Coordinates of C-alpha atoms and ligand atoms in Angstrom, one line a residue:
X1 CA 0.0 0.0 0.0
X2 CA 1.5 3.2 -1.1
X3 CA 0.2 6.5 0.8
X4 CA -0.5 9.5 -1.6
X5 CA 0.6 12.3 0.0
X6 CA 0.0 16.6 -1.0
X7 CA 2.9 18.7 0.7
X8 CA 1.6 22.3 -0.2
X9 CA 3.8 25.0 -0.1
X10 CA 3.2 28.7 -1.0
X11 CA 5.8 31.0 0.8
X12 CA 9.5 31.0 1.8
X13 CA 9.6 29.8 5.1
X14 CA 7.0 27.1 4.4
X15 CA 9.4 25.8 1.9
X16 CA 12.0 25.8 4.0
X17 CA 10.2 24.1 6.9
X18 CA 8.8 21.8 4.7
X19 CA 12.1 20.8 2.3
X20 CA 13.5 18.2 5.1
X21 CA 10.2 16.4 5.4
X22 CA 9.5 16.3 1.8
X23 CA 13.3 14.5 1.4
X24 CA 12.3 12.1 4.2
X25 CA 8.9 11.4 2.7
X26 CA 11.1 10.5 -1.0
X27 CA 13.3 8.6 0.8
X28 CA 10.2 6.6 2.0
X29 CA 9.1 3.4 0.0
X30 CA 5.6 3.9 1.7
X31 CA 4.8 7.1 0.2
X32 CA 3.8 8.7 -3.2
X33 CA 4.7 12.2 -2.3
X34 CA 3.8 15.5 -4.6
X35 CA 5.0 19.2 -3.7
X36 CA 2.0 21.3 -4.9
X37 CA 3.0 24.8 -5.1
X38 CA 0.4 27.6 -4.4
X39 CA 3.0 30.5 -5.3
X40 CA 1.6 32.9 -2.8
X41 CA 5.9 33.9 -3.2
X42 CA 7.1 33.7 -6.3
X43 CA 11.1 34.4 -6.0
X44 CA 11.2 33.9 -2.6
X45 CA 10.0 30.6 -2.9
X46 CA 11.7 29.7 -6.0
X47 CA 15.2 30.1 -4.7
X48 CA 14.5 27.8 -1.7
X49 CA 13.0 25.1 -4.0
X50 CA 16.1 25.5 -6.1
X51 CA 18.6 24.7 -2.8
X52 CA 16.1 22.0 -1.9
X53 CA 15.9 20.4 -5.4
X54 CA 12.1 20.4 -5.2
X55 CA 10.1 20.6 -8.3
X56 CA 6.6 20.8 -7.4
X57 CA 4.5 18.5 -9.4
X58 CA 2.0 21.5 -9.4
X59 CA 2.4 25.2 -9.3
X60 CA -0.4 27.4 -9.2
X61 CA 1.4 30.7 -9.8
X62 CA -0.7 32.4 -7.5
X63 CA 1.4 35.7 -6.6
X64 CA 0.3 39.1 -7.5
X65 CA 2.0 42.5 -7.0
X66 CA -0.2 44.0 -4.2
X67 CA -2.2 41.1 -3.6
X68 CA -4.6 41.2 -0.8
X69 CA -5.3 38.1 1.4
X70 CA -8.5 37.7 0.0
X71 CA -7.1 37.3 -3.3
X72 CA -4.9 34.7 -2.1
X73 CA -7.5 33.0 0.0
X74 CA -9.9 32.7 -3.2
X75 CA -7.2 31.8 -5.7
X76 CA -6.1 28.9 -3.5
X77 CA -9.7 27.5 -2.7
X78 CA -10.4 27.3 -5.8
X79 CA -7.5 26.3 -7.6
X80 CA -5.9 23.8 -5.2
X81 CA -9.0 22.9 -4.7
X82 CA -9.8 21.9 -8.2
X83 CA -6.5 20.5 -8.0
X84 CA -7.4 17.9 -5.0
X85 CA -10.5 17.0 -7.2
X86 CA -8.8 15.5 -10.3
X87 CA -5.7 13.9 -8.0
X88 CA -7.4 13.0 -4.8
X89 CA -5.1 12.6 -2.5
X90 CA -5.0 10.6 0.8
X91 CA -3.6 13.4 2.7
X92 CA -2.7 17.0 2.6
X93 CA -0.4 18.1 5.0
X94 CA 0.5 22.3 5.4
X95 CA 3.0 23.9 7.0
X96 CA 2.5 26.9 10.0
X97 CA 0.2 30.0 9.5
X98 CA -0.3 31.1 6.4
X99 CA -2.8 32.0 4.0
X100 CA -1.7 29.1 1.8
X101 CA -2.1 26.7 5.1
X102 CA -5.3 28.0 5.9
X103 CA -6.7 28.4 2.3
X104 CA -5.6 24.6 1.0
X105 CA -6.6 22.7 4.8
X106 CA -10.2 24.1 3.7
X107 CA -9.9 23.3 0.4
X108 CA -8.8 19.6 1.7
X109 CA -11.5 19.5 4.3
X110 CA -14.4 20.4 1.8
X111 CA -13.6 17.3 -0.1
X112 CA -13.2 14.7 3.1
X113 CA -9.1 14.7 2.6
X114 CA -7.3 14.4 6.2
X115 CA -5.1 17.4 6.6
X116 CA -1.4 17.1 8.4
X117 CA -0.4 20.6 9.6
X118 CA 3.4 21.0 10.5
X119 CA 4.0 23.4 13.4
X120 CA 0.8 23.3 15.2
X121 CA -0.3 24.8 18.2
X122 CA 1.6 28.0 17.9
X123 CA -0.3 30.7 20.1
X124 CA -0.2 34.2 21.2
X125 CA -3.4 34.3 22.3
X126 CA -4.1 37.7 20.5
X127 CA -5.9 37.4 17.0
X128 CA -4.6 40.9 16.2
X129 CA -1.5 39.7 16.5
X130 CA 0.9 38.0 14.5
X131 CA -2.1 39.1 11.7
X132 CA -3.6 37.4 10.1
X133 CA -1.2 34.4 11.2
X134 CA -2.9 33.9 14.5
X135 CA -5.7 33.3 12.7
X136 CA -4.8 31.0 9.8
X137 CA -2.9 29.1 12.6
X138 CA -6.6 28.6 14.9
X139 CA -8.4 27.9 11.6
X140 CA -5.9 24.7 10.3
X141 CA -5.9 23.2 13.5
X142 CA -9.7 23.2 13.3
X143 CA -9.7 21.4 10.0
X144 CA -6.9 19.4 10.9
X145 CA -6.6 15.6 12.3
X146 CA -2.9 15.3 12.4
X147 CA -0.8 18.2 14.4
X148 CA 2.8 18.1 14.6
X149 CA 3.6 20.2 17.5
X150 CA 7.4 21.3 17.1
X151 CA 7.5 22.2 21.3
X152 CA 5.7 20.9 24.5
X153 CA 4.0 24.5 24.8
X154 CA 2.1 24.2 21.1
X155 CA 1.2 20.6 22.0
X156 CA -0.2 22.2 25.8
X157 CA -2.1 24.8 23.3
X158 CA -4.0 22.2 21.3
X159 CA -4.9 20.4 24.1
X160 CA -6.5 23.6 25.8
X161 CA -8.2 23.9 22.2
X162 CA -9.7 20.4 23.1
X163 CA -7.7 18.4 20.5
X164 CA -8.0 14.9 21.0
X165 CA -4.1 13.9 22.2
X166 CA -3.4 10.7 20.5
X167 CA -3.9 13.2 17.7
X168 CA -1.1 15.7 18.6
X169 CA 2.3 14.6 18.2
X170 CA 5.6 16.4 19.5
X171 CA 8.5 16.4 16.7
X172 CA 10.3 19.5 17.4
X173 CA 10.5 22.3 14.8
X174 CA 11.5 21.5 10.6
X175 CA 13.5 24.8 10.9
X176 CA 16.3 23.2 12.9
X177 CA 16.9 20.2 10.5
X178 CA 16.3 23.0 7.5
X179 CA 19.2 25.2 9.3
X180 CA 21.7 22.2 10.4
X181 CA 21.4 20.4 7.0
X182 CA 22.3 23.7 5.2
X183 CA 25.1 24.6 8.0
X184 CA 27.0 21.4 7.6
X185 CA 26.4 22.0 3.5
X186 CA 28.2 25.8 4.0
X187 CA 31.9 24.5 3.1
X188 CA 30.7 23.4 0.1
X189 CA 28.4 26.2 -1.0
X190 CA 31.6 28.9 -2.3
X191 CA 29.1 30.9 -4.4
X192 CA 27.0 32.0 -2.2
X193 CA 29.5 33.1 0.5
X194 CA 31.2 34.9 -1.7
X195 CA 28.0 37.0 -2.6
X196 CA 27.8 38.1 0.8
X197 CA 31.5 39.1 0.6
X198 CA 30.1 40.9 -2.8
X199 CA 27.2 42.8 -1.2
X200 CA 28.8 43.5 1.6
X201 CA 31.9 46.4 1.8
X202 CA 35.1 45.7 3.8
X203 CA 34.1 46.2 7.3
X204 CA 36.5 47.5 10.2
X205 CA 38.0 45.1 12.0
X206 CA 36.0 46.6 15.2
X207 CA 32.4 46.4 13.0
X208 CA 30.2 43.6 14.4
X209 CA 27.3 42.8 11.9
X210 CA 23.4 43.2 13.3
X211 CA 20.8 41.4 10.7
X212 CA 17.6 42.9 10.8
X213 CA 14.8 41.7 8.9
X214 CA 11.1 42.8 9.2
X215 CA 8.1 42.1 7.3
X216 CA 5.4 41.9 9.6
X217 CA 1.7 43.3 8.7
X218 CA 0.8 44.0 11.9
X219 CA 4.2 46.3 11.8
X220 CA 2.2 47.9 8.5
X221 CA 0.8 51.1 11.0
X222 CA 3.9 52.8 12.1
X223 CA 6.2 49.9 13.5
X224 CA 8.3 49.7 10.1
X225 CA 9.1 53.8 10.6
X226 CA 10.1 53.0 14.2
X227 CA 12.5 50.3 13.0
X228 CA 13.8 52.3 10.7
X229 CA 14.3 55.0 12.9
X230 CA 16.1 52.2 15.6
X231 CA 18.1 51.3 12.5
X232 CA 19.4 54.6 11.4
X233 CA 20.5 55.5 15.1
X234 CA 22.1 52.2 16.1
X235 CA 23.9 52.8 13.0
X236 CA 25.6 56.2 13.9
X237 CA 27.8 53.8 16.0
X238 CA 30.8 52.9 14.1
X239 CA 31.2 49.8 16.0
X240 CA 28.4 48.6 13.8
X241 CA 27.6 47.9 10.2
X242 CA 23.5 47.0 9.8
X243 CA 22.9 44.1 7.1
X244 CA 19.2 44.0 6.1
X245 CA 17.6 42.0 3.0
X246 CA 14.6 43.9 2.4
X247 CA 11.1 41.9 2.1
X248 CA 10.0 42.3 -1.2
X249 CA 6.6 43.6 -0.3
X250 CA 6.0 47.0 -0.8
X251 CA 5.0 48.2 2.7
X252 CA 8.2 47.2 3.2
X253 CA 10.3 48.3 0.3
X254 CA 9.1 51.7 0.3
X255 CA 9.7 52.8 4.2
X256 CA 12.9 51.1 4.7
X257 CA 14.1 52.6 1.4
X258 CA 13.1 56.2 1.9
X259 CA 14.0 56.2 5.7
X260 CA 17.5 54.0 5.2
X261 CA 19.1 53.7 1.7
X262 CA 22.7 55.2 1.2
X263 CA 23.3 55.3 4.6
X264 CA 27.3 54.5 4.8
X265 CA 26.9 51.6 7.7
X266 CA 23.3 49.8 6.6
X267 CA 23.0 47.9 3.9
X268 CA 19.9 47.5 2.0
X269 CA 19.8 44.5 0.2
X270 CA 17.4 42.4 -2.0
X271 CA 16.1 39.3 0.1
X272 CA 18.7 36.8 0.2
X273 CA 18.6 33.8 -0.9
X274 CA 18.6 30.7 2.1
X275 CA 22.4 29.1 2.1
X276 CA 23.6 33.0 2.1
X277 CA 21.3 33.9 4.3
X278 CA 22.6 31.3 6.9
X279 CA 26.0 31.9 6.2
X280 CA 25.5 35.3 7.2
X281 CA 23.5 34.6 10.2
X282 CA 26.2 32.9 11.0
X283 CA 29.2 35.9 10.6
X284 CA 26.5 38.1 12.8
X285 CA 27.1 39.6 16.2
X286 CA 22.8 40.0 16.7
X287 CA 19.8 39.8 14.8
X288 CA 17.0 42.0 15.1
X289 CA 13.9 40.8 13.5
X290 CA 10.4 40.0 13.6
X291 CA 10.8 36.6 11.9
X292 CA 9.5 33.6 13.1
X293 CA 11.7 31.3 11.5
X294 CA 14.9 33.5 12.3
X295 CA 14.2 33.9 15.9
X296 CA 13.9 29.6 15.7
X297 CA 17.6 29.7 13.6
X298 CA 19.0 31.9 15.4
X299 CA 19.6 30.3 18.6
X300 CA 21.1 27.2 16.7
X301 CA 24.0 28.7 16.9
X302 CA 24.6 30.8 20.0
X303 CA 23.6 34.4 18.1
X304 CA 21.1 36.4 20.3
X305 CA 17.7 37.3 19.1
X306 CA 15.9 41.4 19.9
X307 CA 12.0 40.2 18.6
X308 CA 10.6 43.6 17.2
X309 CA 7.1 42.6 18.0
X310 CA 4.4 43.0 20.8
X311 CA 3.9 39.2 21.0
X312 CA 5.3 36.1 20.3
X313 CA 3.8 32.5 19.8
X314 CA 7.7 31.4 20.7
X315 CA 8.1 32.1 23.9
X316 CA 10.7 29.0 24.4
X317 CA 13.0 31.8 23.2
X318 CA 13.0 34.2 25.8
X319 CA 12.0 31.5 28.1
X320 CA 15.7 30.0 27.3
X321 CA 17.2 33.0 27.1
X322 CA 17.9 32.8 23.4
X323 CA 15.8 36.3 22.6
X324 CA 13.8 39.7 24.2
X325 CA 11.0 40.7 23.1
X326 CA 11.7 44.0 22.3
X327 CA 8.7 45.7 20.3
X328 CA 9.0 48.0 17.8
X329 CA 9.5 51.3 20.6
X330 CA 12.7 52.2 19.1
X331 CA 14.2 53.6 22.1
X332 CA 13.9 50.0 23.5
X333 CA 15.2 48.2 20.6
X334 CA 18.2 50.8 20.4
X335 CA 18.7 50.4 24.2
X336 CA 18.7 46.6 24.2
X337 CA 20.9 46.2 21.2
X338 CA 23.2 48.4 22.8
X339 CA 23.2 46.9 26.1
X340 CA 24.5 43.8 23.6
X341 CA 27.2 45.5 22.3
X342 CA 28.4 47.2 25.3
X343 CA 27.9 44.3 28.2
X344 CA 29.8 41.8 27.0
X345 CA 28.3 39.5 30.0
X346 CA 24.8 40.2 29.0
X347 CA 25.6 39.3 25.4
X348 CA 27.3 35.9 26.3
X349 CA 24.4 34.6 28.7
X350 CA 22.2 34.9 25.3
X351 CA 24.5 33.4 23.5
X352 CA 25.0 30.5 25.3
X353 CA 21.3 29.6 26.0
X354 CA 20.2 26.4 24.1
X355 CA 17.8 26.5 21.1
X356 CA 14.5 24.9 22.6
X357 CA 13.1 24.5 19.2
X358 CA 13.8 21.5 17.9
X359 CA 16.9 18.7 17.7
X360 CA 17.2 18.3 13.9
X361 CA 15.2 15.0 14.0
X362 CA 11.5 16.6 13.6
X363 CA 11.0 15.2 10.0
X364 CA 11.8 11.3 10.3
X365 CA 9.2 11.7 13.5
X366 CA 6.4 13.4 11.5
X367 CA 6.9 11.3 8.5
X368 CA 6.6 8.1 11.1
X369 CA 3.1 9.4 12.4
X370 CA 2.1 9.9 9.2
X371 CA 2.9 6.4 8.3
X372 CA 1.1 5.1 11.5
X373 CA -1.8 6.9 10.8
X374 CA -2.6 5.8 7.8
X375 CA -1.5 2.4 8.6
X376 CA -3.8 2.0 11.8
X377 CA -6.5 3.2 10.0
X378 CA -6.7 1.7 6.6
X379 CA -9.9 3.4 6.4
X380 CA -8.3 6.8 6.3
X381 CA -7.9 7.5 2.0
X382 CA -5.3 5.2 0.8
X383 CA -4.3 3.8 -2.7
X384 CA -3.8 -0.1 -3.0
Ligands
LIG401 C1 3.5 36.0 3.9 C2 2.7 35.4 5.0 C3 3.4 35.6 6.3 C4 4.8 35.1 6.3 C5 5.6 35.7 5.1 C6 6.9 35.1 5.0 C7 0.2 35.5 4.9 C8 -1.0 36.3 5.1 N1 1.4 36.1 5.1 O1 3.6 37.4 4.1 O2 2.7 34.8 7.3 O3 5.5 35.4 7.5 O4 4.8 35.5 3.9 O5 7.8 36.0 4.2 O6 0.2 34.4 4.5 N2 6.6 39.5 -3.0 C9 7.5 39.4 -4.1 N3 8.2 38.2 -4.3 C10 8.1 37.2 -3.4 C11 7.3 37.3 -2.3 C12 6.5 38.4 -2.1 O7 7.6 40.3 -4.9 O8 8.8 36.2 -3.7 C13 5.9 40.7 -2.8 C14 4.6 40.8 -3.7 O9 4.4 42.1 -4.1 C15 3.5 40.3 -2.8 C16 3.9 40.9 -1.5 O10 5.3 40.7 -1.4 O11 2.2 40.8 -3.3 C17 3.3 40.3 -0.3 O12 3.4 38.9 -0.3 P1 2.3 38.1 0.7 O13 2.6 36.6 0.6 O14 1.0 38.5 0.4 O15 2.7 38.6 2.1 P2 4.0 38.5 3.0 O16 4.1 39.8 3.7 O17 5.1 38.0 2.2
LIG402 N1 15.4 34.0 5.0 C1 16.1 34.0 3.8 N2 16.5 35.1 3.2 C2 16.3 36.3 3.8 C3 15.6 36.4 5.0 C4 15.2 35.2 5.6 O1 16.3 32.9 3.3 O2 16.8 37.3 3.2 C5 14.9 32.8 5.6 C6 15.3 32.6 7.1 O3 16.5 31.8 7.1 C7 14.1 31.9 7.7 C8 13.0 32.3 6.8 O4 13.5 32.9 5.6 O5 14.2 30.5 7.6 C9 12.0 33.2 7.5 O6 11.1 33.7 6.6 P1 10.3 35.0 6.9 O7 11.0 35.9 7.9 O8 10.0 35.6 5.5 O9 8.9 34.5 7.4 P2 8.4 34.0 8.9 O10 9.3 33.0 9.4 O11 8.3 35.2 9.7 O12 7.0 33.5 8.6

């Protein structure tokens, strides 16, 4: 008995939280796996499936300049949906909080196909806020009947949501094998360090590097101009040279570039892609973002997170240490990333905190529940 299995994917970080257990799943005999691509990103997503080697089987080509999430929400109802119709699947398994996730498990649901969602039971308990993400996430697990909870809080969140628990399962988060794979691959990888050394001008030997990245929508109303802002005075220090890969959205593009470009120590650069992206988290002192999947990376290897957000579904990170919530008040994100740079102590208890996120082993463990699923209950959609 062969299992058919959907992986959708639509943005970045889903295909980068999703590559290691698409390679496990291949590597499976008991599995007929397809990568169906909704597109909600087009080059963002692209370069990923590139490093990956994923092809999706389908690719829906959803992404519009400006799109709105109702645009994205329709187009992947009805498209994935017609999708699931001809193929018919025996399970459709998402990944986090998007749109995508959201928009496909319903598609799924309305035609009776179980739905696995990969990092369940994320929570701020603020539907404002990540937005709409907080949202989506609520909705999948809904429609859901598989939930792979990446830490013992998101499986302690579904259970308070009155999931069943032989239905929860706790893996540890994709990001960490996504991130450990690609570390141990960065020897080998000579092109894209080197385009960092491209991007990037010679820097003093007393420059430490902060990565910033921010794309958040809730951000949208006035947070971007106070990162900005934090930005352009941490970077009158000339201890410090800022490296931030602009989001491609426009909200984003168009702040950060009239508030920040040709500033001598901040670089403004187009989103990078992943294996340069690591390599650089790597070289950096401290990040400053308001990334889910960089504040899960970062820690990985000892580099201390400042979240610019209100609220965060991963609190195991400033639980262990690894990251402050900061906000987006930019005298508190200057005065914590100084405190960084200045307290060498206060830098090195952050550094040295553990990454509670995951081991590097959440794949083969959601791939195995899958299997068990499906082999348990023979009645659940499988092909002969
Ligand atoms: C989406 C997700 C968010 C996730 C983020 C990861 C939703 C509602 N939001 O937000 O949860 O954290 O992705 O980055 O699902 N664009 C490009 N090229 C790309 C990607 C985006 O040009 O490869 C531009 C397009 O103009 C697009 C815009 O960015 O219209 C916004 O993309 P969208 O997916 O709607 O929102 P994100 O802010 O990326
Ligand atoms: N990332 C990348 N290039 C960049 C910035 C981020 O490859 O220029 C990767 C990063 O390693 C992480 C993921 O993108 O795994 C996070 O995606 P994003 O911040 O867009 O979304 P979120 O995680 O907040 O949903």
């Amino acid at each position: 008995m062969t299992i058919k299995l959907v992986v959708c994917i639509g943005t970045r970080p889903e295909a980068i939280k999703m590559f290691p257990v698409v390679h496990a799943l291949e590597a499976d005999g008991r599995f007929n796996v397809e990568v169906w691509a909704t597109a909600q990103h087009r080059g963002m997503l692209d370069q990923v499936l590139r490093v990956a080697g994923i092809t999706p089987t389908v690719d829906l080509d959803l992404m519009r300049a400006g799109q709105t999430l109702t645009d994205i929400t329709t187009g992947v109802i009805a498209r994935f949906g017609e999708m699931l119709e001809t193929r018919q699947p025996d399970r459709v398994i998402v990944q986090g909080d998007t749109t995508t996730a959201f928009a496909a498990s319903l598609a799924a649901f309305y035609r009776k196909i179980p739905v696995g969602h990969v990092e369940a039971g994320l929570r701020t308990g603020n539907i404002h806020s990540p937005w709409p993400e907080e949202a989506n996430r609520k909705l999948v697990a809904v429609l859901a009947d598989l939930h792979f909870a990446p830490t013992k809080r998101a499986f302690d969140a579904l259970r308070a949501e009155s999931v069943p628990a032989d239905r929860i399962h706790l893996t540890g988060n994709t990001v960490v094998d996504a991130f450990l794979s690609i570390k141990a691959r960065l020897p080998q990888f000579h092109e894209a360090t080197a385009e960092i050394a491209q991007r990037l001008p010679p820097l003093g030997s007393n420059q430490r590097i902060i990565l910033l990245t921010s794309h958040r929508r809730e951000n949208f109303a006035g947070g971007m101009e106070r990162i900005a802002t934090a930005a352009a005075r941490l970077a009158m220090r000339d201890d410090v040279f800022i490296v931030f890969p602009v989001h491609p959205n426009p909200h984003v593009q168009d702040v950060m570039n009239a508030r920040l470009a040709g500033h001598p120590r901040i670089a403004l650069i187009p989103p990078l892609d992943y294996v340069p992206f690591i390599y650089l988290l790597t070289r950096c002192h401290l990040v400053l973002t308001d990334s889910g999947g960089v504040q899960e990376e970062a820690p990985s290897i000892g580099k201390p997170v400042l979240v610019m957000r209100d609220t965060t579904e991963r609190p195991e990170g400033v639980e262990a240490g690894t990251a402050i919530l900061v906000g987006t008040d930019t005298d508190r994100i200057v005065r914590e990333a100084s405190r960084l740079l200045d307290d060498e102590a206060a830098y090195m208890r952050m550094s040295r905190a553990h990454n509670p996120f995951g081991d590097g082993h959440a794949a083969e463990r959601i791939v195995e529940h899958i299997a068990s699923a499906h082999m348990a209950k023979p009645s659940i959609r499988a092909v002969s």
